[in-house]
Short mmCIF file of C-alpha atoms in Angstrom, two decimals:
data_model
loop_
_atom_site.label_atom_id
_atom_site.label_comp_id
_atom_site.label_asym_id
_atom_site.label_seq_id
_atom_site.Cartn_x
_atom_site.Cartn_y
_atom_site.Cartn_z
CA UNK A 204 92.06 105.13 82.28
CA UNK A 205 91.29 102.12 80.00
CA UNK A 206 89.01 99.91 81.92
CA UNK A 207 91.66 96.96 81.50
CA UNK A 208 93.67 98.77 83.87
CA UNK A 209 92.02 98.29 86.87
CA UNK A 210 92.33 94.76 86.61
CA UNK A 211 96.12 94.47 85.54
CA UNK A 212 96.24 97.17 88.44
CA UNK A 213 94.28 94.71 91.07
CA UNK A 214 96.45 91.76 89.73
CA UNK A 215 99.80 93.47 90.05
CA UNK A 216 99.78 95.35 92.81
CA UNK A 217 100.38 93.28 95.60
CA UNK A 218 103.62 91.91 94.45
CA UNK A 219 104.65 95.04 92.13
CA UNK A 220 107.42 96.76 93.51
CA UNK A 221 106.27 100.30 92.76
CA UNK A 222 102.86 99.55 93.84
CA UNK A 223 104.74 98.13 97.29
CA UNK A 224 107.42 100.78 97.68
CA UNK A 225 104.50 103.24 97.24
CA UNK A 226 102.02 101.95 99.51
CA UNK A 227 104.83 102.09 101.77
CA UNK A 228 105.70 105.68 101.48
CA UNK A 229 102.01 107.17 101.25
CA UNK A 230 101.34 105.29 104.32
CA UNK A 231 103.83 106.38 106.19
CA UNK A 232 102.86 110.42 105.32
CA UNK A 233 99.19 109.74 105.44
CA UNK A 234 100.24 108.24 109.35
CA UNK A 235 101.99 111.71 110.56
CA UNK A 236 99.24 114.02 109.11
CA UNK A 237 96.16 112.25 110.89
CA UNK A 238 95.42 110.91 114.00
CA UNK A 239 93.77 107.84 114.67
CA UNK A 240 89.78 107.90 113.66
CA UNK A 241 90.75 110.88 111.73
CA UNK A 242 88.13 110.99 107.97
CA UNK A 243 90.29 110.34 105.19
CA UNK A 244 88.76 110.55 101.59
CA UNK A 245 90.51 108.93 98.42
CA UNK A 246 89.57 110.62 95.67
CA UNK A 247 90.36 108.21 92.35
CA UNK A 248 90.60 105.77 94.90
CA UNK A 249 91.59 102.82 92.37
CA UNK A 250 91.18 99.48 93.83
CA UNK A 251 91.78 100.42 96.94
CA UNK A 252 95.00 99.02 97.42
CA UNK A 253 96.00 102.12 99.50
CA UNK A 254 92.71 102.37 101.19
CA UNK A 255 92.88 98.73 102.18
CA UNK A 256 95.97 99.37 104.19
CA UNK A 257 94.47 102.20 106.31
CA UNK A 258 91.03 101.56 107.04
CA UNK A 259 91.70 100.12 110.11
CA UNK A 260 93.06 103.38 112.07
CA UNK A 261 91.56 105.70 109.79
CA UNK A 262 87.88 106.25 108.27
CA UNK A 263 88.51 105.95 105.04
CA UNK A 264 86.56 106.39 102.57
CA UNK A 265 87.04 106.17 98.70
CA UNK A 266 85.67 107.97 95.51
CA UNK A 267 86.02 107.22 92.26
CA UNK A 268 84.05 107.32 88.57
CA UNK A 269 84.83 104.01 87.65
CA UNK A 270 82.47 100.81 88.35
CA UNK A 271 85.08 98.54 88.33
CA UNK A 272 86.79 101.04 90.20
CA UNK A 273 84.36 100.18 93.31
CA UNK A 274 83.83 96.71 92.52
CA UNK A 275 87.63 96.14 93.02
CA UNK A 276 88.25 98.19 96.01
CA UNK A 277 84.76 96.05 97.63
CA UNK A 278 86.64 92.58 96.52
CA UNK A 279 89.56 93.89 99.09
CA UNK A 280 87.05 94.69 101.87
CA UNK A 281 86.64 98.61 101.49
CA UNK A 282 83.31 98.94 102.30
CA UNK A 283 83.04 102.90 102.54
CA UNK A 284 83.34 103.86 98.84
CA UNK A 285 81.09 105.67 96.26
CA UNK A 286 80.92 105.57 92.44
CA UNK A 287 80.36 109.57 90.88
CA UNK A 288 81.58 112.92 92.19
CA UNK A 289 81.62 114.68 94.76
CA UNK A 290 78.08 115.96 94.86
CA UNK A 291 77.24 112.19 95.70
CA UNK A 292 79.35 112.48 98.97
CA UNK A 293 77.39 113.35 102.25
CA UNK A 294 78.52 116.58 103.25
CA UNK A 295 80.66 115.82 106.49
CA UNK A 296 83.87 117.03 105.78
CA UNK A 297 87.44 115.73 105.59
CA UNK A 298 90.17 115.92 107.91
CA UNK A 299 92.34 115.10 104.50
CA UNK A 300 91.67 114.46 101.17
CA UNK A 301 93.87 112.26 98.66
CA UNK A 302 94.48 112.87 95.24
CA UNK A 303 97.23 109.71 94.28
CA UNK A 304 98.47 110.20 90.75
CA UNK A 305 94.95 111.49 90.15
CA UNK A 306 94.16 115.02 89.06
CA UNK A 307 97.02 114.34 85.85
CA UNK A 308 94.15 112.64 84.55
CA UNK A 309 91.61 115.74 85.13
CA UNK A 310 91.37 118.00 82.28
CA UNK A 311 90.41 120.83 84.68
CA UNK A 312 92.55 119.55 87.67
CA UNK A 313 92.10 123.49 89.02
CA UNK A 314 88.33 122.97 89.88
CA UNK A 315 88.48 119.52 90.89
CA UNK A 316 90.85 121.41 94.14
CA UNK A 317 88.51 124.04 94.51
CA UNK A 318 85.59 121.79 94.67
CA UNK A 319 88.01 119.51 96.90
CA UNK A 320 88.48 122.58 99.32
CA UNK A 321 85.01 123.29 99.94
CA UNK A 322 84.58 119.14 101.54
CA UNK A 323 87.69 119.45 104.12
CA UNK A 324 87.89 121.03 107.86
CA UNK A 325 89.15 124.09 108.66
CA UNK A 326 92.67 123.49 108.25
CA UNK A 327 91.88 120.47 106.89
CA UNK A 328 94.96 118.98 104.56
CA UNK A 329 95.40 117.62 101.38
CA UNK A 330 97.72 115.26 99.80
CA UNK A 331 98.68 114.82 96.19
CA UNK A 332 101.06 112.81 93.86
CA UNK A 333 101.30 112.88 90.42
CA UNK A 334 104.35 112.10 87.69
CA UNK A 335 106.60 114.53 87.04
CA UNK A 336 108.64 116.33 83.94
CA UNK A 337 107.04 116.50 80.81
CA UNK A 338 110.08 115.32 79.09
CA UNK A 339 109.24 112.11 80.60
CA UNK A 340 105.90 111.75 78.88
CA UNK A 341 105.56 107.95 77.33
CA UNK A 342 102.55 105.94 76.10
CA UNK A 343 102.02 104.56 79.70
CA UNK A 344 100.85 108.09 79.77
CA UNK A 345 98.88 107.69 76.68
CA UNK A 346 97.33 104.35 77.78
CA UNK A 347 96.69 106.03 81.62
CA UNK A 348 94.72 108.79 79.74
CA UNK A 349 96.76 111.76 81.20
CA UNK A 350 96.49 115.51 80.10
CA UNK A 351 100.32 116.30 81.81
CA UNK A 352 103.19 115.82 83.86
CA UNK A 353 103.98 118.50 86.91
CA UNK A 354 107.00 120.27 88.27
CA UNK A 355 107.01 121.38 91.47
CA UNK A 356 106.73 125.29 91.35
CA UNK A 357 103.76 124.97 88.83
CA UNK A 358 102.27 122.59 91.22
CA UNK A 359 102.79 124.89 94.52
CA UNK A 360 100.98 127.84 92.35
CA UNK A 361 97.98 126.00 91.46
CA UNK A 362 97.68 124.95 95.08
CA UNK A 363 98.07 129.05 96.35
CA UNK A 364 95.59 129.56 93.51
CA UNK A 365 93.04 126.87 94.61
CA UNK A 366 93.03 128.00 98.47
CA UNK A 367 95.31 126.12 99.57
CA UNK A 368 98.89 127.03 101.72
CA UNK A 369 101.16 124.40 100.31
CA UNK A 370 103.39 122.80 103.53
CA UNK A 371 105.55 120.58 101.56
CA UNK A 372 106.31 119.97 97.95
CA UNK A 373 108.76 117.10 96.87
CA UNK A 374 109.70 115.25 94.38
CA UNK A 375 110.25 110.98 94.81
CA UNK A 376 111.65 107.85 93.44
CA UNK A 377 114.68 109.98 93.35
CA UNK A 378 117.10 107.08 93.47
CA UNK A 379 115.53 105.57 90.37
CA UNK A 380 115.21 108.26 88.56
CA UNK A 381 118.44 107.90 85.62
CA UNK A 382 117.50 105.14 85.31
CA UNK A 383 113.55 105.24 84.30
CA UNK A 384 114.49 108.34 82.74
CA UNK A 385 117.21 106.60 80.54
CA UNK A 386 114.74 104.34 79.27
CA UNK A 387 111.75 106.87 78.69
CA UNK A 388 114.58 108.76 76.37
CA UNK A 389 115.45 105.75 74.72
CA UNK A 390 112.12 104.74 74.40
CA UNK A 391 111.00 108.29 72.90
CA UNK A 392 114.00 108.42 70.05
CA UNK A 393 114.09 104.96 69.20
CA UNK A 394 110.91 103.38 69.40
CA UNK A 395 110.42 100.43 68.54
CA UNK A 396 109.64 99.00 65.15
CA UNK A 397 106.91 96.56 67.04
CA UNK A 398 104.55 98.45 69.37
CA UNK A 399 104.33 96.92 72.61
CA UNK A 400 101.45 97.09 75.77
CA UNK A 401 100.96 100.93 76.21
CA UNK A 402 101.28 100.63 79.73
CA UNK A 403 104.63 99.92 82.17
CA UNK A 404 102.55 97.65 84.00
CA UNK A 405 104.68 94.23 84.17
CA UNK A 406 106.46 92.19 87.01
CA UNK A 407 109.89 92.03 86.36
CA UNK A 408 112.11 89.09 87.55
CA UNK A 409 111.67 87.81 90.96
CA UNK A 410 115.24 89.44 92.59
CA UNK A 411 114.74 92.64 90.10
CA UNK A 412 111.46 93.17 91.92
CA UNK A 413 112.76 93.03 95.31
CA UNK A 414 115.58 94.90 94.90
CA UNK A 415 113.48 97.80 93.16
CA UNK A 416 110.82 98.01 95.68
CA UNK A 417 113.81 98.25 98.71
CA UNK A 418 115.19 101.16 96.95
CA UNK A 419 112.15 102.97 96.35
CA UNK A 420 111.08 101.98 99.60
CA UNK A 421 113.90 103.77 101.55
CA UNK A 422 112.59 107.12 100.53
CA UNK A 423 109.83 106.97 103.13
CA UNK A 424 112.07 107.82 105.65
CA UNK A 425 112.76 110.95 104.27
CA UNK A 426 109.06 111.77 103.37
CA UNK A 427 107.46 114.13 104.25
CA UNK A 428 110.61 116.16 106.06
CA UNK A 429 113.44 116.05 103.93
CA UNK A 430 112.45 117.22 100.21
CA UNK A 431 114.25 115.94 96.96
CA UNK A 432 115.53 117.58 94.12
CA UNK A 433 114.15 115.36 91.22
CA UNK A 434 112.41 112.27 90.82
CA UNK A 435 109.65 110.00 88.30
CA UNK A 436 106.95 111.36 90.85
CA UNK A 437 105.99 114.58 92.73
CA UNK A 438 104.57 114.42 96.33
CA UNK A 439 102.61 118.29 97.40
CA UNK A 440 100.93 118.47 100.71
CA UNK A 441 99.01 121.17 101.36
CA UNK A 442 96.30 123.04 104.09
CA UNK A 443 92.95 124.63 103.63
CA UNK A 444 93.48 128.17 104.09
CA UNK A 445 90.77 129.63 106.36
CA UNK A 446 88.39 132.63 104.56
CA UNK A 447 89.36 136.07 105.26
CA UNK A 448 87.40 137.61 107.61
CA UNK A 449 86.75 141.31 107.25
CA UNK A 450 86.91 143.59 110.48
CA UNK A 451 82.67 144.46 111.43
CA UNK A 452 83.68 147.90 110.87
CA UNK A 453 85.24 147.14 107.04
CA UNK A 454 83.88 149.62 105.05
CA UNK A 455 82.44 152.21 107.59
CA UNK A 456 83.51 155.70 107.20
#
């Protein structure tokens, strides 16, 4: 992601309605798959805008390759967070590990789950987002540095390949969804004859922004029970599959 980003990011999101609505929903998961003290790792944690929200019933902790990355998520009083990979993690596992609208930007997003795997529990879970429908590909894409967009039964194979037993795959910011779609069309046949900023990221007027974030915002009382049939985003959550364990007498005649 271009390093301007993070601080259009850190600017915008608390008053951005996506950002909000968001927040909202990821929170409200996150709460019914751990319990209070639970370790919680954000990988591509950002600027810890989601982090921020649960550190205090949760020990979070956030990862992510970007200084500013970590200097951001500090600024918001996220203490627990380390610049690299996972090799520079200590190596006491995860009850869950995030991946929020991260692994689009991976070019190998299959090893980054495998490597993910090997730093949860036993039965530990995992929780991803990440946009959806390559038809809707833009240049906030281009500016975010992605390599794709997902659809849910690619995503659900990838997880069964990676180790994991996917529990719940949906897709969100349903309600929304002609409408951003409409304008990613538009946007793709008629672009226009000045380029403008790469990225989405703007506040829109005052009573636009409210009324956005309340309808995004409703769908967190259907996540993570009730899936939906289409949306901008894609929600997967998924558990570490124990390793088989062969009978003591595998193999004996």
């Amino acid at each position: 992601m271009e390093p301007y980003l993070y601080t259009t990011m850190a600017q915008l999101e608390p008053q951005h309605w996506w950002f909000l609505a968001r927040r909202q929903i990821l929170c409200r998961v996150i709460d019914q798959l751990l319990r209070p003290g639970d370790r919680l790792l954000d990988v591509g944690c950002g600027t810890g805008f989601i982090l921020e929200a649960l550190q205090t019933r949760y020990d979070v902790w956030g990862l992510d390759s970007a200084a500013i990355a970590i200097e951001q998520c500090q600024q918001r009083g996220v203490r627990q967070v380390c610049q690299g990979s996972f090799e520079d993690l200590s190596a006491q596992p995860f009850d869950l590990i995030t991946f929020l609208d991260v692994i689009e930007h991976l070019s190998d997003d299959r090893q980054a789950l495998l490597i993910a795997r090997s730093h949860l529990k036993d039965h530990g879970k995992l929780l991803i987002t990440v946009p959806a429908y390559q038809f809707l590909w833009s240049q906030h894409d281009v500016a975010h540095h992605h390599y794709r967009r997902y659809r849910r039964s690619p995503l659900r194979s990838l997880l069964q390949q990676t180790g994991y037993h996917p529990l719940h795959l949906s897709y969100f910011n349903t309600a929304l969804f002609p409408l951003i779609a409409a304008i990613r069309l538009k946007q793709r046949l008629h672009p226009p004859a000045t380029p403008s900023t790469p990225s989405d990221l703007s506040l829109p007027a005052p009573w636009l922004n409210r009324t956005l974030q309340w309808i995004f915002a409703q769908e967190r009382w259907l996540m993570p029970h009730i899936p939906l049939p289409f949306g901008v985003s894609l929600l997967a959550i998924a558990q570490k599959k124990p390793p088989v364990e062969l009978p003591e007498d595998a193999g004996e005649p």
